[in-house]
XYZ file of C-alpha atoms in Angstrom:
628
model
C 80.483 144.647 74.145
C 80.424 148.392 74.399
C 82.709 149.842 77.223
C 82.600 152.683 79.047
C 85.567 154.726 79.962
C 85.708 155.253 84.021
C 85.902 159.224 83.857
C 82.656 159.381 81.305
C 80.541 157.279 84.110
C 81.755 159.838 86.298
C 80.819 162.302 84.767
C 77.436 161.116 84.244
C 76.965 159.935 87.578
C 77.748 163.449 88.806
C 75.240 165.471 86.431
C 72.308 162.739 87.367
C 72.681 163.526 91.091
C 72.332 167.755 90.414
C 69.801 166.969 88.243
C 67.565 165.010 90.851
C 68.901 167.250 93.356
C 67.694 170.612 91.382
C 64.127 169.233 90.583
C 63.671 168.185 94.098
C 64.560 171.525 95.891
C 62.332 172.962 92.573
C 59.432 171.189 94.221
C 60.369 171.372 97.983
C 60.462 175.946 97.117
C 56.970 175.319 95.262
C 55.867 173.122 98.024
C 56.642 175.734 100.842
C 55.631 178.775 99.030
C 52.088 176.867 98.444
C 51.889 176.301 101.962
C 52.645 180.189 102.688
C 49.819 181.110 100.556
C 47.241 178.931 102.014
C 48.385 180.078 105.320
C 48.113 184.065 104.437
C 44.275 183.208 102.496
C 42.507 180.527 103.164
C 39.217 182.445 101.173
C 41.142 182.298 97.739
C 38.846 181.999 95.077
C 38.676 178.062 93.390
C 39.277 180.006 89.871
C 42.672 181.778 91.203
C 43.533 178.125 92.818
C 44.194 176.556 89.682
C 46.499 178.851 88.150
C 49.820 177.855 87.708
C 50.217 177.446 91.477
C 47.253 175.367 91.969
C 48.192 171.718 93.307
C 46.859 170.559 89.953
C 50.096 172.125 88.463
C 51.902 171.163 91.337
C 51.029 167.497 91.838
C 52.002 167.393 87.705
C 55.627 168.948 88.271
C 55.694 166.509 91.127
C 55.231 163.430 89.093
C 57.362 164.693 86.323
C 60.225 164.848 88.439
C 59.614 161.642 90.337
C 59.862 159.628 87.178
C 62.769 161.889 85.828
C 64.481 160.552 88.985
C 63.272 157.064 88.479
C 64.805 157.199 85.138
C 68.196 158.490 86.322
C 68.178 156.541 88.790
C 67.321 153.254 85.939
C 70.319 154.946 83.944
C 72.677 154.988 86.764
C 71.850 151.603 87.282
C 72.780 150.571 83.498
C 75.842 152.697 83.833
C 76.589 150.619 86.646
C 75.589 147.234 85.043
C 78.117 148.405 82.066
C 80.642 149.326 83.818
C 80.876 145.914 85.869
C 80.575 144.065 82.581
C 83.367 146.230 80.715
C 85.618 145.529 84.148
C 84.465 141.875 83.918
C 85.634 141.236 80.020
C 88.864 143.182 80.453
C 89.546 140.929 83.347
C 88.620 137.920 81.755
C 90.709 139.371 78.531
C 93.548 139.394 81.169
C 92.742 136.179 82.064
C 92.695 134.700 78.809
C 95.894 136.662 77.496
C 98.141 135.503 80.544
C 97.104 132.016 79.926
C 97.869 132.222 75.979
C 100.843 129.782 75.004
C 102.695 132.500 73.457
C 104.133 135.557 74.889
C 102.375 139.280 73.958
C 103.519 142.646 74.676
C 101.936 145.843 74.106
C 104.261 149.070 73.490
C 103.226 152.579 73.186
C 104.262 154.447 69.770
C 107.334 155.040 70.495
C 107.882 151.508 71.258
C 107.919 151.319 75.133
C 106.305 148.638 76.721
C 103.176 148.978 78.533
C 102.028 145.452 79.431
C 103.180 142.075 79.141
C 101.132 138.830 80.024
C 102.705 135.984 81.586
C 104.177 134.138 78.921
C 106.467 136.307 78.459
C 107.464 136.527 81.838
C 107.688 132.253 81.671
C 109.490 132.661 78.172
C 111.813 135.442 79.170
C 113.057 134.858 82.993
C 111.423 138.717 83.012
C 109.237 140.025 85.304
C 106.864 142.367 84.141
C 107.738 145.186 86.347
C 111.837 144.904 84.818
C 110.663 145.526 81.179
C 107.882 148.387 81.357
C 109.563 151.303 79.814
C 112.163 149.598 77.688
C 111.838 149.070 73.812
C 111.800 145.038 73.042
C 115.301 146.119 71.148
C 116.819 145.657 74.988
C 116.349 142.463 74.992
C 118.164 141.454 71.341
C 120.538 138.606 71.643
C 122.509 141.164 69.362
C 122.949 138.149 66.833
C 121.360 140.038 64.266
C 122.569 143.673 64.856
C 120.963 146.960 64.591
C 120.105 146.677 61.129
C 118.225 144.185 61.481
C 116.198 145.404 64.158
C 116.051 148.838 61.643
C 114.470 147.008 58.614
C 111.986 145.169 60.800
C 110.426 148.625 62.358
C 110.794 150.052 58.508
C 108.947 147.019 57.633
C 106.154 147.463 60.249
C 106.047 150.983 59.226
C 105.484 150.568 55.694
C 103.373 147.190 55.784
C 101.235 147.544 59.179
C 102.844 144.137 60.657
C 105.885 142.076 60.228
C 106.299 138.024 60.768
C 110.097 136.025 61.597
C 112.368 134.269 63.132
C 114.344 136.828 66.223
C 117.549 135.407 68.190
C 116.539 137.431 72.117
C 118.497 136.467 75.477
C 117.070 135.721 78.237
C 117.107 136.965 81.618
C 119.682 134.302 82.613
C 121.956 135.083 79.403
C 120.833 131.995 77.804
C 120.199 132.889 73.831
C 116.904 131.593 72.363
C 115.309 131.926 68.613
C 111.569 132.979 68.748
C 108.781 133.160 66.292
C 107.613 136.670 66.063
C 104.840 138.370 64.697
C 104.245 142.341 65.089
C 101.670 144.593 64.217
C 100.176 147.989 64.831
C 97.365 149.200 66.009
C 95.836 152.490 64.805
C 93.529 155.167 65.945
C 90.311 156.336 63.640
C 92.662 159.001 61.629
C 95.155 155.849 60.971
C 97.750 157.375 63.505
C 99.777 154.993 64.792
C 99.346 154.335 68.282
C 100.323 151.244 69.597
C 102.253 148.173 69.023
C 101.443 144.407 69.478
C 103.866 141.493 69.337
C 103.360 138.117 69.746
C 105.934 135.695 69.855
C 106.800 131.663 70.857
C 110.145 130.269 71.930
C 111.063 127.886 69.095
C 114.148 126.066 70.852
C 113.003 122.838 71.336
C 110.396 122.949 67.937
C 114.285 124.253 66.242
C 115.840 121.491 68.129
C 113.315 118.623 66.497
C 113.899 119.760 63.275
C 117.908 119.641 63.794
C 117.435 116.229 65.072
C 114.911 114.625 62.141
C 117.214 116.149 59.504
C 120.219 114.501 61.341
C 118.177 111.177 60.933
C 117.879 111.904 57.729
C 121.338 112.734 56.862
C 123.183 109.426 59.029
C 123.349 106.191 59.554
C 121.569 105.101 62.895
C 123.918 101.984 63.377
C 127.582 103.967 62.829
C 126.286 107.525 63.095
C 127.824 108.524 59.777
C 127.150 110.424 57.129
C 124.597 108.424 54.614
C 123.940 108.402 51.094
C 121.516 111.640 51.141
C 124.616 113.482 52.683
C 126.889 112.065 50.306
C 125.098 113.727 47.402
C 124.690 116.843 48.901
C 128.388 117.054 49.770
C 129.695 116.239 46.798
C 126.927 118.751 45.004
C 128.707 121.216 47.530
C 132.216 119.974 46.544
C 131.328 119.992 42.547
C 129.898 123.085 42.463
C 132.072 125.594 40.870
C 134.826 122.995 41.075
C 137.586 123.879 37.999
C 138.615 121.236 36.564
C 142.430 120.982 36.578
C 142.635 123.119 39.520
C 140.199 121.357 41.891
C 140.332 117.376 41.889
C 138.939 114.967 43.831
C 139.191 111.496 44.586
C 135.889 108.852 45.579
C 136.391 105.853 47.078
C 133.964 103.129 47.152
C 135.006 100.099 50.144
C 133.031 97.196 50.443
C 134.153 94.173 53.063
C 134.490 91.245 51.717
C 132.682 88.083 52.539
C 130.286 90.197 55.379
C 127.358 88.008 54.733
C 129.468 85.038 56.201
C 129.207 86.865 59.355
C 125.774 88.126 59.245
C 124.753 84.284 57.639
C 127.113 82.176 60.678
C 126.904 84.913 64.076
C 123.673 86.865 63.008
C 123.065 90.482 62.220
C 123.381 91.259 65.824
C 126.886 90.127 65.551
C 127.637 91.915 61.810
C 126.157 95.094 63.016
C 128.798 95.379 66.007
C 131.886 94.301 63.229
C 130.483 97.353 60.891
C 130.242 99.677 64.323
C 133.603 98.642 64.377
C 135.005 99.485 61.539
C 133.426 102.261 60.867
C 134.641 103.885 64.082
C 138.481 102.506 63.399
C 138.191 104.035 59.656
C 136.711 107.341 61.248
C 139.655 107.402 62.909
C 141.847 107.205 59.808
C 140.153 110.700 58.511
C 141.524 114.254 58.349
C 140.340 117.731 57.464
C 140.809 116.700 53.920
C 138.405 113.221 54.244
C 135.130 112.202 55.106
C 133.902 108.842 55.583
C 130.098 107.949 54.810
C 128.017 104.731 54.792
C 126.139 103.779 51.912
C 124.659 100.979 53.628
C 125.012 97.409 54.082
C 128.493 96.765 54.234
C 129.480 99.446 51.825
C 131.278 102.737 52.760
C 132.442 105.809 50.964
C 135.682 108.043 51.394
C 135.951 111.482 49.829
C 138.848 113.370 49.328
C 139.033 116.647 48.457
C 142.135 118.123 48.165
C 143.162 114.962 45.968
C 146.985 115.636 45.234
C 148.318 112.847 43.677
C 148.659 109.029 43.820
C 151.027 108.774 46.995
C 148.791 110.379 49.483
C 146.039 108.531 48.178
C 148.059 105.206 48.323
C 148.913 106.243 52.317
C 145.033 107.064 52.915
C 144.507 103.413 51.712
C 146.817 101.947 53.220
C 145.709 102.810 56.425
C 142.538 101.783 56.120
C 143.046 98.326 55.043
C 144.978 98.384 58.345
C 142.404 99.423 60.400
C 139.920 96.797 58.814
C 142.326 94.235 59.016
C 143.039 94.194 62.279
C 140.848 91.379 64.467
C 137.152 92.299 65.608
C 136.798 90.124 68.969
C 132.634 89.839 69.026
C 131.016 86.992 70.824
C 134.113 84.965 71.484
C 134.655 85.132 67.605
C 138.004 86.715 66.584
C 136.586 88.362 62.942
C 138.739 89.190 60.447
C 137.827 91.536 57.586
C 138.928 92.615 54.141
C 138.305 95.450 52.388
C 137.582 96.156 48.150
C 138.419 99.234 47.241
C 136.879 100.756 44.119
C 138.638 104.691 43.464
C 137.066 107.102 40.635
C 138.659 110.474 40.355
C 136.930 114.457 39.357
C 137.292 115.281 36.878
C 138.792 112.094 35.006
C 136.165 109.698 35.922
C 133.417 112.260 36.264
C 132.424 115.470 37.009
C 128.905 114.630 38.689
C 128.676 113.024 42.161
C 126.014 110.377 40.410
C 128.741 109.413 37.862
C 131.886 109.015 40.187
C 129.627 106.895 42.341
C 128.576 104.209 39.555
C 132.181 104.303 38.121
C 133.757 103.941 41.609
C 131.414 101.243 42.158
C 132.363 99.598 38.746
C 135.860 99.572 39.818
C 135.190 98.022 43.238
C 133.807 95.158 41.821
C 136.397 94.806 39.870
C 138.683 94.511 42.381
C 136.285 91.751 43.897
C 136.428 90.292 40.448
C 140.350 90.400 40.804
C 140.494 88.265 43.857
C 139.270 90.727 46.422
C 141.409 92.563 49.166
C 142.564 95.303 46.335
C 141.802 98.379 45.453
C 141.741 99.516 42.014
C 141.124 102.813 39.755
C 138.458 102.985 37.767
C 139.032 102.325 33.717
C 136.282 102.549 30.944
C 136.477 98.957 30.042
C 134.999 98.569 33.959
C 131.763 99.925 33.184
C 131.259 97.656 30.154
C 131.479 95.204 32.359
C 129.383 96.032 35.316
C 127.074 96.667 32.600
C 127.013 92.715 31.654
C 127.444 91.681 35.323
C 123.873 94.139 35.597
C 122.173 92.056 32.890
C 123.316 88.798 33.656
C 121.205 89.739 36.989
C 118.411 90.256 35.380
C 118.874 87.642 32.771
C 119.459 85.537 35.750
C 116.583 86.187 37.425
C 114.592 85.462 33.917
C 116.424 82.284 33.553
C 114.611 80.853 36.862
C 111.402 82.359 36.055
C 111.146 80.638 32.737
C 112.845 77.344 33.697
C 115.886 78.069 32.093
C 117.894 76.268 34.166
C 118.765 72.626 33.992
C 120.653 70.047 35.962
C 123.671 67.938 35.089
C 125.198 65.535 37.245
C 128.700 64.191 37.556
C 128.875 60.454 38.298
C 130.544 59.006 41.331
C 132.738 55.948 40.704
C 133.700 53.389 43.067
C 137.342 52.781 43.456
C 137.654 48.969 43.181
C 134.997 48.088 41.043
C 134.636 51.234 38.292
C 131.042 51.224 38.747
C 128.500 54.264 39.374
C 127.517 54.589 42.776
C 126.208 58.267 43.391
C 125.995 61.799 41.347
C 126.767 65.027 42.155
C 124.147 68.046 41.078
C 125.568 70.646 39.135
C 123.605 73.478 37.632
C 123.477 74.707 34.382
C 122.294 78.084 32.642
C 120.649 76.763 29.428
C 120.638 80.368 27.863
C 118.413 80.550 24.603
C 121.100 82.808 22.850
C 124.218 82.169 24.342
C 123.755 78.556 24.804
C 124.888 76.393 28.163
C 126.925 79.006 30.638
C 128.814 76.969 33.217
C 127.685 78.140 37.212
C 131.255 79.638 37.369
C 130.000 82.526 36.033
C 126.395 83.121 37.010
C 126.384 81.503 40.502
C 128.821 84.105 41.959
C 126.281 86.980 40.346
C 123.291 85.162 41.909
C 125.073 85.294 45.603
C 125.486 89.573 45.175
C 121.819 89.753 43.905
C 120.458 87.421 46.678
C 119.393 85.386 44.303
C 120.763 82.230 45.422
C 118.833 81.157 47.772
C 116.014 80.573 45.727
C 118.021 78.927 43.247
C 119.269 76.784 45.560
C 116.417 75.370 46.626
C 115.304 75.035 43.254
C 118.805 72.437 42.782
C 117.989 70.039 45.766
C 114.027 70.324 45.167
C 114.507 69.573 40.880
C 117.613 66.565 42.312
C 115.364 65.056 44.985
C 112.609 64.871 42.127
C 114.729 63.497 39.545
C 116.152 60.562 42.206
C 112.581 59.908 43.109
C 112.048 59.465 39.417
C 114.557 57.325 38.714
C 113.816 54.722 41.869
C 109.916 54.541 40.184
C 111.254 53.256 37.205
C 113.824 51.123 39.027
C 117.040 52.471 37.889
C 119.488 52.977 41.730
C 122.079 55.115 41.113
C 123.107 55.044 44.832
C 123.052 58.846 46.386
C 122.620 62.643 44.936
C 125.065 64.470 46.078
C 123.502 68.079 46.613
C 125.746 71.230 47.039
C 124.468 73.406 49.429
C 125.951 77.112 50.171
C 126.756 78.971 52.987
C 123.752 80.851 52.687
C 121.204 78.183 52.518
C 123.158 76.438 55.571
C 122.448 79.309 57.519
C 119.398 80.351 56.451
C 116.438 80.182 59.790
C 114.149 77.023 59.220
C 116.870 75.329 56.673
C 116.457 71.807 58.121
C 112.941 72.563 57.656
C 113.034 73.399 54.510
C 114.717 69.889 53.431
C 111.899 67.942 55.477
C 109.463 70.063 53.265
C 111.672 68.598 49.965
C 112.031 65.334 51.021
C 108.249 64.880 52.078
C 107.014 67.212 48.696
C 109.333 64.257 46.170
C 108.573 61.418 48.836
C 112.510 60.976 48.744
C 113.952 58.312 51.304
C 116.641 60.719 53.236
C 119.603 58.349 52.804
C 119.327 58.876 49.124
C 120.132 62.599 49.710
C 123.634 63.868 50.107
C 123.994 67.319 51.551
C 127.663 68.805 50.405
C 128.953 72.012 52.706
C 132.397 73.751 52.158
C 134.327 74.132 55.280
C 134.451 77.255 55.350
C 131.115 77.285 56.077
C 131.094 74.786 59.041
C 133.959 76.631 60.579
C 132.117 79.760 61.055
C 129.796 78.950 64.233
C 130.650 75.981 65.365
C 128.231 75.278 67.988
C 125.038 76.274 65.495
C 126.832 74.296 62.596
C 126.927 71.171 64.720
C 123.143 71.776 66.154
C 121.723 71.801 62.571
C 124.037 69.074 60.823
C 123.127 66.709 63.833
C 119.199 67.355 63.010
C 119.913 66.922 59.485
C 121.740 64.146 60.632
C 118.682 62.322 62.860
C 116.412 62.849 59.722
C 118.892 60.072 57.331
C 120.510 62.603 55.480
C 124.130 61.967 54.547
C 126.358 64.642 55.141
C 129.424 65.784 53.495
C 132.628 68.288 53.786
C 133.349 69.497 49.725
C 136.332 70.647 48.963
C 138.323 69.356 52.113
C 141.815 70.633 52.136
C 141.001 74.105 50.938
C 140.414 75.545 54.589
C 142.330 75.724 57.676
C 140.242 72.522 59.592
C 142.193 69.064 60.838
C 140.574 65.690 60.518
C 140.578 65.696 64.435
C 138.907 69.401 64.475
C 136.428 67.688 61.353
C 135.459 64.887 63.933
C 133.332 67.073 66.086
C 131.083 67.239 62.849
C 128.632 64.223 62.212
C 129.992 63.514 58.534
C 129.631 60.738 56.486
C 132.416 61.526 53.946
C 134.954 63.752 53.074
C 135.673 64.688 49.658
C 138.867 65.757 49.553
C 140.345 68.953 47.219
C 142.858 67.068 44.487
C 145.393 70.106 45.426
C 145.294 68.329 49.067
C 145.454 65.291 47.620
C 149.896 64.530 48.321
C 149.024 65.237 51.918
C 145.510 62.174 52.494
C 146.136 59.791 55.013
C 143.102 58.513 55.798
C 139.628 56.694 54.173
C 137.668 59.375 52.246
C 136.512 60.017 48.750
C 137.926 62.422 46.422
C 136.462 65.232 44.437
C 138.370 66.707 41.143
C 139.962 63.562 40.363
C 141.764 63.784 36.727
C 144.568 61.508 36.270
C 144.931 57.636 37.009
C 148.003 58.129 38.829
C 145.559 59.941 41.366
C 143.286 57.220 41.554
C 145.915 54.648 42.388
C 147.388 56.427 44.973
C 143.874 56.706 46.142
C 143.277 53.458 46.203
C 146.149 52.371 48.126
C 144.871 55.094 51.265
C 141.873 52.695 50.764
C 139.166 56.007 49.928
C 135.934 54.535 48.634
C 134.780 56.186 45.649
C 136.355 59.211 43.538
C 134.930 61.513 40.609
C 136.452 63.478 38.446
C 136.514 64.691 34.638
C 139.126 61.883 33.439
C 135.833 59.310 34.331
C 132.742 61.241 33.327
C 131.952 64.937 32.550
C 128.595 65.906 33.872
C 125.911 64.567 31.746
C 122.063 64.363 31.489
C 119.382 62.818 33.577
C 119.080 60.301 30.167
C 122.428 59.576 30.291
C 122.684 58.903 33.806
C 120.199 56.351 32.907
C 122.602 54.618 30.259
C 125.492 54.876 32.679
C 123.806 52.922 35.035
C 122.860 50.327 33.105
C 126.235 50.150 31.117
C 128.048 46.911 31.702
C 130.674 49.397 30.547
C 132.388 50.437 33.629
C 134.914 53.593 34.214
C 138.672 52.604 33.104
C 140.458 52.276 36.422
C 144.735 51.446 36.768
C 144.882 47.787 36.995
């Protein structure tokens, strides 16, 4: 809408009023010097009467200025209506500015401010009345200095308008970034005349941002450093690193046995141990370390100013003393250990990607050494995790496309030689390397998760193969069934052997679940709750490997087992009915039989053979050689 400036409608209003007041006192002379002349002759002639003073005339000139007024008099009234309307969109304008979100000011040309709307006032802590007069320069945080301020106003100058990011303070002295944009406004020669700005407080947008690329960068459960920050420090470490000036050492640490905790106390229970000992190795680091999680229970230490092996070797040592040291977590005293793998820039690599793998490589060689180690990275490492990396996937092949077969090891009874149960054992029947013993895949198939699957694979492919051999009438007493840690603890596991049992149609007394005591030891209380269900189905339980851990037969009785089979390194120290595992020698199985244990088995008696020759064994009149 057009509007009107106040001193033009003025103006206007002023010249219509002389103008109606001129034509009327033009009229009101005419009008009294008509009436003089009628007074003076009353005889005029009618021709002389309507000459330009004749009423004729007059009553015209009347008219003309009675609408002339009613048109000034319309026109005034527009003017008015204008006016109103032009006062009623600037103060809606006002309106609308003073509720905008973001904060506008108007300056004059030399950059004093005329008006600001109430945003900035809110934004600021200002009140309009403190900031007419001053240039927006007055209220610079003075982060970004004169120059700054210099080669915006250049850049307005040349460009018309300018768009950033501006550090102000605020009335209070607080310091706040803002989003700016500024821009000038021009008369019809292209003068400049004014200037606009418009500009939001970004703190809290700022603050977001800050806070989603910390969550990006750490680790919610420790709050360190992840893998994405990893990378970038090391690309900020490598970069125009000199190698034989700058080195660097990476260490990969990785707790041992964590998934014992997670399987026995839950992840509840592992994710306070790694909150643990991530805060106690924190504490281990200087301005020459930093500690980062890859994840799981894997962590990272990189040190920059790497100066030799002996302040490395104290940097370790510490922090296999702060792992070490007991975790008390739900009435659990938890003890970890720590395997260290340690690649060094630039021997090992000059890319963060490549001292990673080969750091990794060397930490699982320092599992493969026996575990709670540490140990440099050497080429020959690689070539192995290499092989360790395709047995994985071979392995995961292998129970795809049935590769894997069953052997089982007889059980002999002590008095009479004869076969009275057989143990499970897996075998790899690889179609190029031919049979591979479990010692060496089943330990790749617990890192890749893979054993749980193949585990229930074992008892579902025994239960069948029992069930088989009871339809065609062969007994061959129990199957002894290893089962690990893993599958022990796993949710719904005394489910999942009702589901076997039922699928093979397998009475449960003919199924003999083995567990290591390591893995009863760790919960107690849940151990006993899901061996005593196991227990109420008919399944036989029993403790493998007895002797091995730290349990006592009184500790064991707490358990309801059916049998222990007992470790032939513990074997000096029985004193009590059981059956023993790893028995080689006769010598053994005399002294055995004198403690009175029921049944042993062992390589001197039978190697692990074939479903087909289990069924010769057992109907062999041919029993094992036993002492006389």
């Amino acid at each position: 809408m057009q509007q009107i400036p106040a001193f033009a409608g003025r103006k206007f209003i002023l010249f219509a009023l002389m103008a109606i007041l001129l034509i009327w006192a033009i009229l009101g002379l005419d009008w009294w010097s008509l009436n003089q002349q009628f007074s003076a002759d009353l005889r005029t002639s009618s021709s002389e009467f309507m000459g330009p003073t004749s009423p004729s005339w007059r009553f015209l000139l009347f008219a003309i200025g009675l609408v002339v007024t009613l048109l000034i008099v319309e026109a005034c009234r527009q003017l008015f209506s204008l006016r109103d309307q032009a006062r009623t969109q600037l103060a809606l304008q006002r309106r609308i500015i003073d509720h905008a979100s973001v904060a506008m000011v108007l300056t004059d040309g030399a950059q004093r401010i005329l008006t600001v709307n109430t945003a900035f006032e809110q934004i600021t802590g200002y009140a309009a009345s403190e900031v007419l007069g001053l240039t927006p320069t007055r209220l610079s945080a003075g982060y970004q200095g004169l120059n700054f301020h210099r080669n915006i106003w250049d850049f307005v100058a040349e460009n018309g308008f300018w768009e950033g990011e501006v550090w102000d303070r605020r009335k209070d002295g607080a310091i706040y970034p803002k989003q700016m944009r500024i821009a000038t406004i021009c008369d019809e020669a292209g003068q400049t005349t004014h200037f606009v700005a418009t500009f939001a407080d970004v703190s809290e947008a700022k603050a977001q941002l800050e806070r989603f690329d910390y969550l990006a960068h750490h680790d919610q459960l420790t709050n360190l450093p992840n893998r994405l920050a990893l990378d970038g420090h090391l690309d900020a470490l490598l970069d125009g690193a000199v190698p034989g000036i700058n080195r660097l050492a990476l260490l990969i640490i990785d707790l041992d046995n964590f998934k014992t905790v997670n399987d026995s106390l839950g992840h509840h229970a592992g994710d306070r141990l790694l909150a643990e000992i991530a805060r106690r190795m924190s504490a281990e680091m200087d301005r020459t370390t930093r500690l980062f999680r890859l994840g799981g229970d894997e962590f990272v230490v990189v040190q920059d100013q790497f100066d030799g092996n002996v302040a490395l070797a104290g940097l370790i040592d510490r922090l296999v003393r702060s792992i070490g040291l007991p975790c008390d977590i739900d009435d659990h005293s938890l003890h970890c250990t720590p395997s260290i793998g340690i690649s060094l820039y630039p021997e090992h690599g000059r890319d963060g990607l490549t001292l990673i793998r080969n750091a990794d490589a060397a930490m699982y060689a320092a599992k493969a050494a026996g575990r709670n180690n540490h140990q440099f990275f050497a080429e020959s490492m690689n070539a192995a995790a290499n092989r360790r990396l395709h047995l994985e996937s071979e392995l995961w092949r292998a129970l795809a496309e049935n590769q894997l077969v069953l052997h089982y090891q007889p059980q002999i009874d002590l008095l009479s030689g004869k076969v009275v149960g057989v143990e499970a054992l897996v075998r790899w029947a690889h179609p190029l390397r031919g049979m591979i013993a479990p010692a060496e895949f089943i330990p790749v198939a617990e890192e890749c998760g893979l054993i749980l699957p193949l585990g229930h694979w074992v008892l579902l492919t025994a239960c069948r193969q029992v069930r088989s051999w009871l339809d065609a009438g062969i007994d061959i007493g129990e199957m002894a069934v290893n089962i690990s840690a893993h599958q022990f603890r796993q949710p719904g596991f005394v489910q999942t052997v009702q589901g076997v049992l039922a699928e093979t149609g397998l009475p449960a007394n003919r199924l003999e679940l083995e567990i290591t005591e390591s893995t009863v030891m760790h919960g107690v209380d849940a151990a006993i709750q899901t061996l005593a269900q196991l227990k109420a189905m008919g399944v036989r339980l029993a403790i493998d490997d007895f002797g091995t851990g730290y349990s006592s037969l009184s500790y064991l009785r707490r358990f309801p087992l059916d049998r222990l089979k007992i470790d032939r390194s513990f074997l000096a120290d029985v004193d009590t009915d059981a059956d023993a595992a790893s028995l080689v020698t006769f010598a053994q199985a005399e002294f055995l039989r004198t403690l009175e244990c029921e049944r042993v088995q062992g390589f001197h008696f039978y190697q692990p053979v074939s479903a087909d020759e289990v069924i010769g064994l057992s109907r062999s009149e041919d029993y094992a050689a036993l002492p006389a």
